[in-house]
Short mmCIF file of C-alpha atoms in Angstrom, two decimals:
data_model
loop_
_atom_site.label_atom_id
_atom_site.label_comp_id
_atom_site.label_asym_id
_atom_site.label_seq_id
_atom_site.Cartn_x
_atom_site.Cartn_y
_atom_site.Cartn_z
CA MET A 1 27.66 -1.16 -8.60
CA SER A 2 27.70 1.05 -5.59
CA THR A 3 25.06 3.50 -4.60
CA GLN A 4 26.14 6.94 -3.67
CA ILE A 5 24.63 8.91 -0.86
CA THR A 6 23.55 12.23 -2.25
CA PHE A 7 21.99 15.33 -0.86
CA LEU A 8 20.39 18.34 -2.46
CA PRO A 9 22.68 20.82 -4.20
CA GLU A 10 22.83 24.26 -2.62
CA THR A 11 21.03 26.89 -4.71
CA ALA A 12 23.60 28.61 -6.95
CA SER A 13 24.79 32.07 -5.98
CA GLN A 14 24.45 35.07 -8.28
CA THR A 15 25.83 38.58 -7.98
CA GLY A 16 23.93 41.08 -5.83
CA GLY A 17 24.24 43.51 -8.75
CA PRO A 18 24.59 47.31 -8.68
CA TYR A 19 21.14 47.89 -7.16
CA VAL A 20 21.54 45.60 -4.15
CA HIS A 21 20.57 48.59 -1.97
CA ILE A 22 16.96 48.50 -3.21
CA GLY A 23 16.32 45.30 -1.34
CA LEU A 24 18.83 45.47 1.48
CA ALA A 25 19.21 49.21 2.16
CA PRO A 26 16.25 50.91 0.43
CA LYS A 27 16.84 54.28 2.11
CA GLN A 28 20.22 54.45 0.47
CA ALA A 29 18.69 53.56 -2.91
CA GLY A 30 16.64 56.72 -2.42
CA PHE A 31 13.24 55.72 -1.10
CA ASP A 32 11.36 55.10 2.08
CA ILE A 33 9.30 51.91 2.19
CA PHE A 34 9.72 49.91 5.41
CA GLU A 35 8.82 51.19 8.83
CA ASN A 36 11.71 49.32 10.42
CA ASN A 37 14.99 49.36 8.52
CA PHE A 38 18.04 47.22 9.20
CA ASP A 39 21.17 49.31 9.50
CA ASN A 40 24.75 49.68 10.69
CA GLN A 41 24.01 50.69 14.32
CA LEU A 42 24.64 47.51 16.31
CA ALA A 43 25.27 49.22 19.66
CA LYS A 44 22.18 50.53 21.45
CA PRO A 45 22.38 52.81 24.49
CA GLU A 46 21.95 49.82 26.86
CA THR A 47 24.35 47.46 25.04
CA LYS A 48 27.26 46.27 27.18
CA GLY A 49 30.83 46.69 26.03
CA GLU A 50 33.36 49.12 24.61
CA ARG A 51 31.88 51.30 21.84
CA ILE A 52 33.86 51.12 18.64
CA ARG A 53 33.45 52.36 15.12
CA LEU A 54 34.53 50.03 12.32
CA GLU A 55 35.20 51.71 9.00
CA GLY A 56 37.07 51.36 5.76
CA GLN A 57 36.96 51.13 2.00
CA VAL A 58 36.94 48.25 -0.46
CA TYR A 59 39.27 48.33 -3.47
CA ASP A 60 39.21 46.49 -6.78
CA GLY A 61 42.29 45.22 -8.63
CA SER A 62 42.96 48.62 -10.24
CA GLY A 63 43.04 50.34 -6.86
CA THR A 64 39.61 51.90 -7.46
CA VAL A 65 37.25 52.14 -4.50
CA LEU A 66 33.98 50.18 -4.77
CA ARG A 67 31.13 52.61 -4.22
CA ASP A 68 28.33 50.10 -4.72
CA VAL A 69 29.42 47.39 -2.28
CA LEU A 70 27.15 46.11 0.49
CA VAL A 71 28.83 45.05 3.73
CA GLU A 72 27.39 42.93 6.55
CA ILE A 73 28.97 41.98 9.86
CA TRP A 74 28.23 39.24 12.40
CA GLN A 75 29.84 39.16 15.83
CA ALA A 76 29.63 37.97 19.42
CA ASN A 77 28.69 40.28 22.30
CA ALA A 78 31.16 41.76 24.79
CA ALA A 79 31.14 38.50 26.78
CA GLY A 80 31.95 36.43 23.69
CA LYS A 81 28.49 34.95 23.17
CA TYR A 82 26.51 34.87 19.94
CA ALA A 83 22.79 35.69 20.07
CA HIS A 84 21.79 32.38 18.47
CA PRO A 85 20.63 29.03 19.94
CA ALA A 86 23.61 27.13 18.50
CA ASP A 87 25.84 29.06 20.93
CA THR A 88 25.40 26.87 24.03
CA GLN A 89 28.18 28.49 26.06
CA ASP A 90 27.38 29.30 29.66
CA LYS A 91 27.73 33.05 29.10
CA PRO A 92 25.14 35.83 29.25
CA ILE A 93 23.21 36.88 26.16
CA ASP A 94 23.00 40.67 25.93
CA PRO A 95 19.32 41.39 25.15
CA ALA A 96 20.39 44.74 23.71
CA PHE A 97 22.73 43.23 21.16
CA ARG A 98 21.80 41.22 18.08
CA GLY A 99 25.32 41.08 16.69
CA TRP A 100 24.42 41.78 13.08
CA GLY A 101 24.31 44.85 10.88
CA ARG A 102 24.54 45.94 7.28
CA THR A 103 25.41 49.02 5.28
CA GLY A 104 26.15 50.15 1.78
CA ALA A 105 29.43 51.96 1.11
CA ASP A 106 28.92 55.67 0.51
CA PHE A 107 28.11 56.33 -3.17
CA ASP A 108 30.66 59.20 -3.28
CA THR A 109 33.51 58.19 -1.01
CA GLY A 110 33.15 54.42 -0.85
CA PHE A 111 33.48 54.47 2.96
CA TYR A 112 31.49 51.91 4.94
CA SER A 113 31.10 52.08 8.72
CA PHE A 114 29.47 50.32 11.68
CA GLU A 115 28.80 51.57 15.20
CA THR A 116 29.24 48.51 17.37
CA ILE A 117 31.03 47.12 20.41
CA LYS A 118 34.26 45.22 20.65
CA PRO A 119 33.40 41.50 20.78
CA GLY A 120 34.70 39.14 23.45
CA ALA A 121 36.74 36.04 22.65
CA VAL A 122 34.87 32.91 21.54
CA PRO A 123 35.94 29.25 21.60
CA GLY A 124 37.71 27.68 18.64
CA ALA A 125 36.61 24.54 16.80
CA ARG A 126 38.88 22.27 18.84
CA PRO A 127 38.36 21.82 22.58
CA GLY A 128 40.44 24.11 24.73
CA THR A 129 41.21 26.59 21.95
CA THR A 130 40.13 30.21 21.93
CA GLN A 131 39.63 32.54 19.00
CA ALA A 132 40.86 36.09 19.31
CA PRO A 133 38.13 38.76 19.27
CA HIS A 134 36.95 39.11 15.70
CA ILE A 135 34.07 40.26 13.53
CA CYS A 136 32.87 38.18 10.57
CA LEU A 137 32.38 40.34 7.50
CA VAL A 138 30.83 39.54 4.13
CA LEU A 139 30.82 41.59 0.92
CA PHE A 140 28.21 41.57 -1.84
CA ALA A 141 28.42 43.70 -4.99
CA ARG A 142 28.20 43.98 -8.72
CA GLY A 143 30.97 41.81 -10.14
CA LEU A 144 31.07 39.48 -7.11
CA ASN A 145 29.46 36.19 -8.12
CA LEU A 146 29.54 34.80 -4.58
CA GLY A 147 29.67 36.77 -1.32
CA LEU A 148 33.26 37.22 -0.11
CA HIS A 149 33.80 36.28 3.54
CA THR A 150 36.59 37.66 5.65
CA ARG A 151 37.30 38.43 9.31
CA VAL A 152 38.27 41.59 11.14
CA TYR A 153 40.78 41.23 13.99
CA PHE A 154 42.06 44.03 16.20
CA GLU A 155 45.56 45.56 16.23
CA ASP A 156 45.52 45.94 20.03
CA GLU A 157 44.89 42.21 20.64
CA LYS A 158 48.39 41.09 19.67
CA GLU A 159 48.63 38.30 22.21
CA ALA A 160 45.25 36.80 21.40
CA ASN A 161 45.83 37.18 17.66
CA ALA A 162 49.11 35.27 17.97
CA LYS A 163 47.19 32.28 19.35
CA ASP A 164 44.16 32.49 17.07
CA PRO A 165 43.56 29.17 15.26
CA ILE A 166 42.11 30.80 12.14
CA ILE A 167 44.95 33.31 11.78
CA ASN A 168 47.48 30.56 12.40
CA GLY A 169 45.74 28.41 9.81
CA ILE A 170 46.88 30.84 7.13
CA GLU A 171 50.06 29.21 5.91
CA TRP A 172 51.40 32.41 4.32
CA GLU A 173 52.33 34.49 7.35
CA ILE A 174 52.75 37.55 5.16
CA ARG A 175 49.02 37.47 4.36
CA ARG A 176 47.81 37.38 7.99
CA ASP A 177 48.28 41.09 8.41
CA THR A 178 45.48 41.80 5.88
CA LEU A 179 42.95 40.79 8.57
CA ILE A 180 44.12 43.22 11.26
CA ALA A 181 42.17 46.47 11.69
CA ARG A 182 44.21 49.54 12.75
CA ARG A 183 43.13 51.37 15.89
CA GLU A 184 42.95 55.12 16.23
CA GLU A 185 41.23 57.48 18.68
CA ARG A 186 38.81 60.05 17.31
CA ASP A 187 37.02 62.41 19.70
CA GLY A 188 37.80 60.01 22.52
CA LYS A 189 36.33 57.03 20.71
CA ALA A 190 38.04 53.95 19.29
CA VAL A 191 37.90 53.74 15.52
CA TYR A 192 39.17 50.66 13.72
CA ARG A 193 40.12 51.11 10.11
CA PHE A 194 39.71 47.98 7.98
CA ASP A 195 40.34 48.32 4.26
CA ILE A 196 39.66 45.39 1.99
CA ARG A 197 41.51 44.67 -1.23
CA ILE A 198 39.74 42.20 -3.47
CA GLN A 199 42.91 41.84 -5.59
CA ASP A 200 46.45 43.08 -5.10
CA THR A 201 46.44 46.76 -6.05
CA PRO A 202 48.97 48.83 -8.04
CA ASP A 203 49.83 50.91 -4.94
CA GLY A 204 51.20 47.75 -3.30
CA GLY A 205 48.08 46.94 -1.32
CA LYS A 206 47.89 43.22 -0.72
CA GLU A 207 44.85 41.08 -1.45
CA THR A 208 42.79 40.48 1.69
CA VAL A 209 42.45 36.90 2.87
CA PHE A 210 39.00 35.54 2.01
CA PHE A 211 37.55 32.40 3.54
CA ASP A 212 35.43 29.53 2.32
CA VAL A 213 33.49 29.48 5.61
CA MET B 1 13.28 14.10 -3.76
CA SER B 2 15.39 13.00 -0.82
CA ASN B 3 14.54 12.14 2.72
CA PRO B 4 16.49 13.75 5.52
CA LEU B 5 19.64 11.68 5.84
CA LEU B 6 20.64 12.93 9.24
CA PRO B 7 18.73 13.53 12.44
CA PRO B 8 17.73 17.12 13.15
CA SER B 9 20.47 19.18 14.65
CA THR B 10 20.72 22.74 15.81
CA THR B 11 24.36 22.93 16.76
CA GLY B 12 26.30 21.07 14.07
CA VAL B 13 28.69 22.51 11.48
CA PHE B 14 27.63 22.89 7.86
CA VAL B 15 28.53 20.55 5.01
CA GLN B 16 31.29 21.97 2.90
CA ARG B 17 30.24 24.23 0.06
CA ASP B 18 30.42 22.49 -3.31
CA SER B 19 32.30 25.07 -5.34
CA ASP B 20 31.05 23.48 -8.60
CA ALA B 21 27.52 24.39 -7.57
CA HIS B 22 28.42 28.10 -7.81
CA PRO B 23 29.96 30.46 -10.31
CA PRO B 24 33.71 30.95 -9.92
CA ALA B 25 34.80 34.45 -8.87
CA TYR B 26 36.63 35.19 -12.11
CA THR B 27 34.21 35.02 -15.06
CA PRO B 28 35.48 37.29 -17.87
CA GLY B 29 32.20 37.07 -19.85
CA TYR B 30 30.75 39.09 -16.96
CA LYS B 31 33.21 41.95 -17.27
CA THR B 32 32.89 43.53 -13.83
CA SER B 33 34.11 40.30 -12.24
CA VAL B 34 37.57 40.71 -13.79
CA LEU B 35 38.81 43.40 -11.36
CA ARG B 36 36.51 42.29 -8.54
CA SER B 37 37.64 38.69 -8.12
CA PRO B 38 40.38 37.53 -5.76
CA ARG B 39 43.38 36.01 -7.52
CA LYS B 40 44.31 33.84 -4.55
CA ALA B 41 42.49 30.72 -3.44
CA LEU B 42 39.93 31.02 -0.66
CA ILE B 43 41.20 29.65 2.64
CA SER B 44 39.05 26.90 4.17
CA ASN B 45 38.59 26.51 7.91
CA VAL B 46 36.74 24.02 10.04
CA GLY B 47 33.47 25.67 11.08
CA THR B 48 33.55 27.45 14.44
CA LEU B 49 30.82 29.00 16.56
CA SER B 50 31.22 32.12 14.41
CA GLU B 51 30.08 30.35 11.24
CA ILE B 52 27.37 28.07 12.69
CA THR B 53 25.44 30.95 14.28
CA SER B 54 23.54 33.76 12.60
CA PRO B 55 21.22 36.65 13.49
CA VAL B 56 17.70 35.81 14.63
CA PHE B 57 14.77 37.91 13.39
CA ARG B 58 11.32 38.37 14.93
CA PRO B 59 8.04 38.68 13.02
CA GLN B 60 7.25 41.98 14.80
CA GLU B 61 10.21 43.56 13.04
CA LEU B 62 8.45 43.32 9.70
CA GLY B 63 5.42 45.30 8.57
CA PRO B 64 2.14 43.71 7.39
CA LYS B 65 2.71 44.73 3.74
CA ASP B 66 6.41 43.94 3.61
CA ASN B 67 5.78 40.87 1.40
CA ASP B 68 3.28 42.57 -0.89
CA LEU B 69 5.14 44.53 -3.55
CA ILE B 70 1.85 45.31 -5.28
CA THR B 71 0.67 47.49 -2.40
CA ASN B 72 3.71 48.30 -0.24
CA PHE B 73 4.62 51.38 -2.29
CA ALA B 74 1.24 52.14 -3.90
CA LYS B 75 0.43 55.87 -3.61
CA ASP B 76 -2.54 56.74 -5.79
CA GLY B 77 -3.34 53.44 -7.47
CA LEU B 78 -1.96 50.01 -8.28
CA PRO B 79 1.34 49.53 -10.09
CA ILE B 80 1.17 48.64 -13.79
CA GLY B 81 2.17 45.16 -14.88
CA GLU B 82 1.57 41.43 -14.58
CA ARG B 83 0.28 40.41 -11.16
CA VAL B 84 2.17 37.35 -9.89
CA ILE B 85 2.64 35.44 -6.67
CA VAL B 86 6.03 33.81 -6.05
CA HIS B 87 6.16 31.09 -3.43
CA GLY B 88 8.16 28.06 -2.38
CA PHE B 89 10.05 26.30 0.36
CA LEU B 90 13.41 27.03 1.91
CA ARG B 91 15.13 23.83 2.98
CA ASP B 92 18.64 22.67 3.71
CA GLN B 93 20.61 20.15 1.70
CA PHE B 94 19.28 17.30 3.84
CA GLY B 95 15.73 18.31 3.00
CA ARG B 96 14.91 19.88 6.36
CA PRO B 97 12.71 22.97 6.34
CA VAL B 98 14.59 26.13 7.30
CA LYS B 99 12.32 28.03 9.66
CA ASN B 100 12.26 31.71 10.53
CA ALA B 101 14.78 32.66 7.85
CA LEU B 102 14.78 36.23 6.53
CA ILE B 103 14.16 36.32 2.78
CA GLU B 104 14.56 39.72 1.14
CA VAL B 105 13.75 40.39 -2.52
CA TRP B 106 14.27 43.29 -4.90
CA GLN B 107 13.54 43.83 -8.54
CA ALA B 108 12.85 46.21 -11.43
CA ASN B 109 9.31 47.26 -12.35
CA ALA B 110 7.35 46.08 -15.40
CA SER B 111 9.48 48.37 -17.64
CA GLY B 112 12.74 46.90 -16.41
CA ARG B 113 13.49 50.09 -14.47
CA TYR B 114 14.85 50.05 -10.92
CA ARG B 115 13.90 52.57 -8.27
CA HIS B 116 17.53 53.43 -7.56
CA LYS B 117 19.50 56.67 -7.74
CA ASN B 118 21.98 55.13 -10.13
CA ASP B 119 19.56 53.60 -12.65
CA THR B 120 19.16 55.91 -15.67
CA TYR B 121 17.45 53.51 -18.09
CA ILE B 122 14.84 55.18 -20.31
CA GLY B 123 12.15 52.64 -19.25
CA SER B 124 9.69 54.53 -17.05
CA LEU B 125 9.48 54.51 -13.30
CA ASP B 126 6.13 53.47 -11.89
CA PRO B 127 5.02 55.89 -9.14
CA ASN B 128 3.17 53.06 -7.41
CA PHE B 129 5.92 50.48 -7.42
CA GLY B 130 8.90 50.36 -5.04
CA GLY B 131 10.43 46.98 -5.85
CA CYS B 132 11.48 45.47 -2.56
CA GLY B 133 9.94 43.15 -0.04
CA ARG B 134 10.83 40.78 2.78
CA MET B 135 9.38 37.93 4.80
CA LEU B 136 10.24 35.21 7.33
CA THR B 137 9.80 31.55 6.43
CA ASP B 138 7.22 29.67 8.51
CA GLU B 139 7.49 26.37 10.44
CA ASN B 140 7.55 24.46 7.14
CA GLY B 141 10.17 26.69 5.55
CA TYR B 142 7.43 28.18 3.35
CA TYR B 143 7.49 31.74 2.02
CA MET B 144 5.32 33.72 -0.39
CA PHE B 145 5.14 37.23 -1.74
CA ARG B 146 3.09 39.07 -4.34
CA THR B 147 4.55 41.35 -6.98
CA ILE B 148 4.56 42.73 -10.53
CA LYS B 149 6.57 40.59 -12.93
CA PRO B 150 9.78 42.54 -13.68
CA GLY B 151 10.71 43.44 -17.25
CA PRO B 152 14.07 42.61 -18.84
CA TYR B 153 16.56 45.47 -19.05
CA PRO B 154 19.71 46.42 -20.92
CA TRP B 155 23.06 46.74 -19.18
CA ARG B 156 26.55 47.81 -20.09
CA ASN B 157 28.49 44.60 -20.41
CA ARG B 158 28.72 43.96 -24.12
CA ILE B 159 26.94 46.86 -25.81
CA ASN B 160 23.67 45.00 -26.42
CA ASP B 161 23.38 42.69 -23.41
CA TRP B 162 19.96 42.34 -21.75
CA ARG B 163 19.12 40.70 -18.45
CA PRO B 164 16.25 38.20 -18.45
CA SER B 165 13.39 39.08 -16.10
CA HIS B 166 14.62 38.28 -12.62
CA ILE B 167 14.05 38.88 -8.93
CA HIS B 168 17.03 39.19 -6.60
CA PHE B 169 16.86 37.07 -3.42
CA SER B 170 18.84 37.40 -0.19
CA ILE B 171 18.68 34.68 2.46
CA LEU B 172 19.76 34.96 6.08
CA ALA B 173 19.07 31.52 7.47
CA ASP B 174 20.34 29.66 10.54
CA GLY B 175 24.12 29.96 10.18
CA TRP B 176 26.49 32.57 8.81
CA ALA B 177 27.85 29.86 6.49
CA GLN B 178 24.41 29.67 4.81
CA ARG B 179 24.39 33.37 3.84
CA LEU B 180 23.29 33.50 0.21
CA ILE B 181 22.34 36.03 -2.44
CA THR B 182 20.98 34.81 -5.76
CA GLN B 183 18.56 35.63 -8.57
CA GLN B 184 15.34 33.92 -9.59
CA TYR B 185 14.33 33.72 -13.25
CA PHE B 186 11.01 32.86 -14.92
CA GLU B 187 10.28 29.67 -16.85
CA GLY B 188 10.24 30.14 -20.59
CA ASP B 189 12.15 33.45 -20.74
CA THR B 190 14.05 33.36 -24.05
CA LEU B 191 16.79 35.66 -22.72
CA ILE B 192 17.91 33.03 -20.20
CA PRO B 193 20.34 31.19 -22.52
CA HIS B 194 21.99 34.47 -23.58
CA CYS B 195 22.71 35.98 -20.18
CA PRO B 196 26.41 36.42 -19.28
CA ILE B 197 25.53 36.49 -15.56
CA LEU B 198 23.67 33.17 -15.72
CA LYS B 199 26.51 31.77 -17.83
CA THR B 200 28.91 32.29 -14.94
CA ILE B 201 27.38 29.05 -13.59
CA ASN B 202 29.10 26.12 -15.32
CA ASN B 203 26.44 23.60 -14.48
CA GLU B 204 23.18 23.31 -16.38
CA GLU B 205 21.34 21.67 -13.49
CA GLN B 206 22.32 24.56 -11.21
CA VAL B 207 21.06 27.09 -13.73
CA ARG B 208 17.77 25.21 -13.87
CA GLY B 209 17.56 25.50 -10.10
CA LEU B 210 17.28 29.29 -10.45
CA ILE B 211 14.28 29.17 -12.79
CA ALA B 212 10.89 29.47 -11.10
CA MET B 213 8.24 27.21 -12.64
CA GLN B 214 4.83 28.41 -13.64
CA ASP B 215 2.47 26.99 -11.00
CA ILE B 216 -0.81 26.80 -12.87
CA GLY B 217 -2.66 24.99 -10.10
CA ASN B 218 -2.07 27.97 -7.85
CA PHE B 219 -3.12 30.71 -10.24
CA ILE B 220 -5.84 32.86 -8.66
CA ALA B 221 -8.74 33.16 -11.07
CA LEU B 222 -9.27 36.65 -12.53
CA ASP B 223 -6.45 37.97 -10.32
CA SER B 224 -2.85 36.64 -10.34
CA ARG B 225 -0.60 34.03 -11.85
CA CYS B 226 1.81 32.08 -9.68
CA TYR B 227 5.43 30.86 -9.81
CA ARG B 228 7.08 28.24 -7.63
CA PHE B 229 10.70 28.72 -6.54
CA ASP B 230 12.31 26.44 -3.95
CA ILE B 231 15.64 27.37 -2.39
CA THR B 232 18.25 25.11 -0.83
CA VAL B 233 20.84 26.34 1.68
CA ARG B 234 23.80 24.47 3.17
CA GLY B 235 22.90 21.50 5.35
CA ARG B 236 23.69 21.44 9.06
CA THR B 237 25.25 18.12 10.04
CA ALA B 238 24.39 16.25 13.21
CA THR B 239 26.46 16.49 16.36
CA TRP B 240 26.86 12.87 17.42
CA PHE B 241 29.49 13.34 20.08
CA GLU B 242 30.03 16.34 22.24
CA ASN B 243 33.51 17.75 22.06
#
C-alpha cells in the first residue's frame, strides 16, 4: 500500500450571476454604498507611460453581445514591473500605478473600457525569454461557471509578439490572432479594440483563446 | 486537516488547477452556459510573472462599515431579516493562511430580492439593506462580516427553478491564478439538492465545501446567529532553485 500526498482541494467556482455588479461595481447596479469604489481608471495623472484606452465587446455563441459581463484586467507598469512582492525584478515600481481595474460592460451597448497605460515587456517563465507587452484579462458573468482568462496583446508590437512564448505556445497559429487588439487613434489618443468571442459566432468571428492560467 | 507540506514561499508558481474540482464550462442544465461556454479546450501555460502576481490592497481603502451589511446601507432603521455573522479562514491548498486578500460579497435581501436595476422579482426591496460588503483577511487569513440571511428566489431557467439562499463571494488573493468567484450556501437548506447551478459541480465533496456550517458556539446571545465558511485558493509552490 502506498500513501498518497494530498493537499486541500481548491474551493469550487460558481457563476458570478447576473447581479455581479452589486458586489463588484455597486454604482453600476444603481446604488451608492462605498466611499471608495474600484473602477476602470488605472492611469492617474502622475502615472508614467503612454495613455491608452482598451475597449471592446464580448459575444456569446449566437453573436449576441453580453451586457451583464464583468471584466477585470491585471498588467505591469510602463517599465514592465508588477506592483506585487513576487515581482523581484530590478525595475522601478510606479507608486501611481496599481495595475488592476474592473468594469461592467454597458447595460445597453455591451461595451467595456479601461483607461490605462501601455505595459512594458516582462520576463517569460524560462530564463532569457521575454513576453511581449500584454494585459491579463478575466471575464465573469451569468452563464460562466468559472472565470475565463485571456490576454490582450497589441497590434503595433509585431516583433515582440512574434517572439512571445505564450503566443507561440498556441499550436494553432490561426487562433493566435484572437489575442491581438487593434489600434486606432481617436482625438489624438491610442484606442485598442479587443473583442472577445466566447464561442465561434455565426458572422464568422472566431472563438477567443482562453487560458488555464 | 493537513499540515503545510511545503515551506512558505512568496515567489513560486501555483499548483495546477484541478479541473474536476470545478464545474465544466458547458453545463446544459444551467441553460445560460450553453451559449456562454467555449467549445475549444483551454490552453495551459507554465505560470509566468503575470500569473503569480496580483493587485495589493490597503486597509485604508475600505470604510469602517464595509463588512457590516446590517448597517452599511441603513437609512432610517435596521434592515428586516435574520441577523447572522459569517466568518472563516482563507487558506491555500497547502494550508497556509492567505493574508491581506480582498474578499467581496453580495447577496439578495431577506425577501430574495436584489438591489439591482435588472431585478424585477415581486419580493420587496428593503430600504435599509444594500447587499454588498468587503473586507481584507488578517494575518491568520481570517475574515468576518455581518449581514441579513438572504432569502431564496426564483429565476428563469426551467420555469419553476429557485436558488437556495446564498451569498456570492469574490476573492482577490496573492496571485492572478488564484482569482476566484463562488457562492456560499447555508447548512440545511432543502433547495440545495435541487439547484441546477450547484449541480454544475460533479463532485459531492466540492459541493459540500460551499455549504457554510451553523456555528452554534459563536452565536451571540439575544443578537445574531453565526455561520462558518472556510475558503481554499490555489497553493503557491516553493522556489527551491533560482532560475
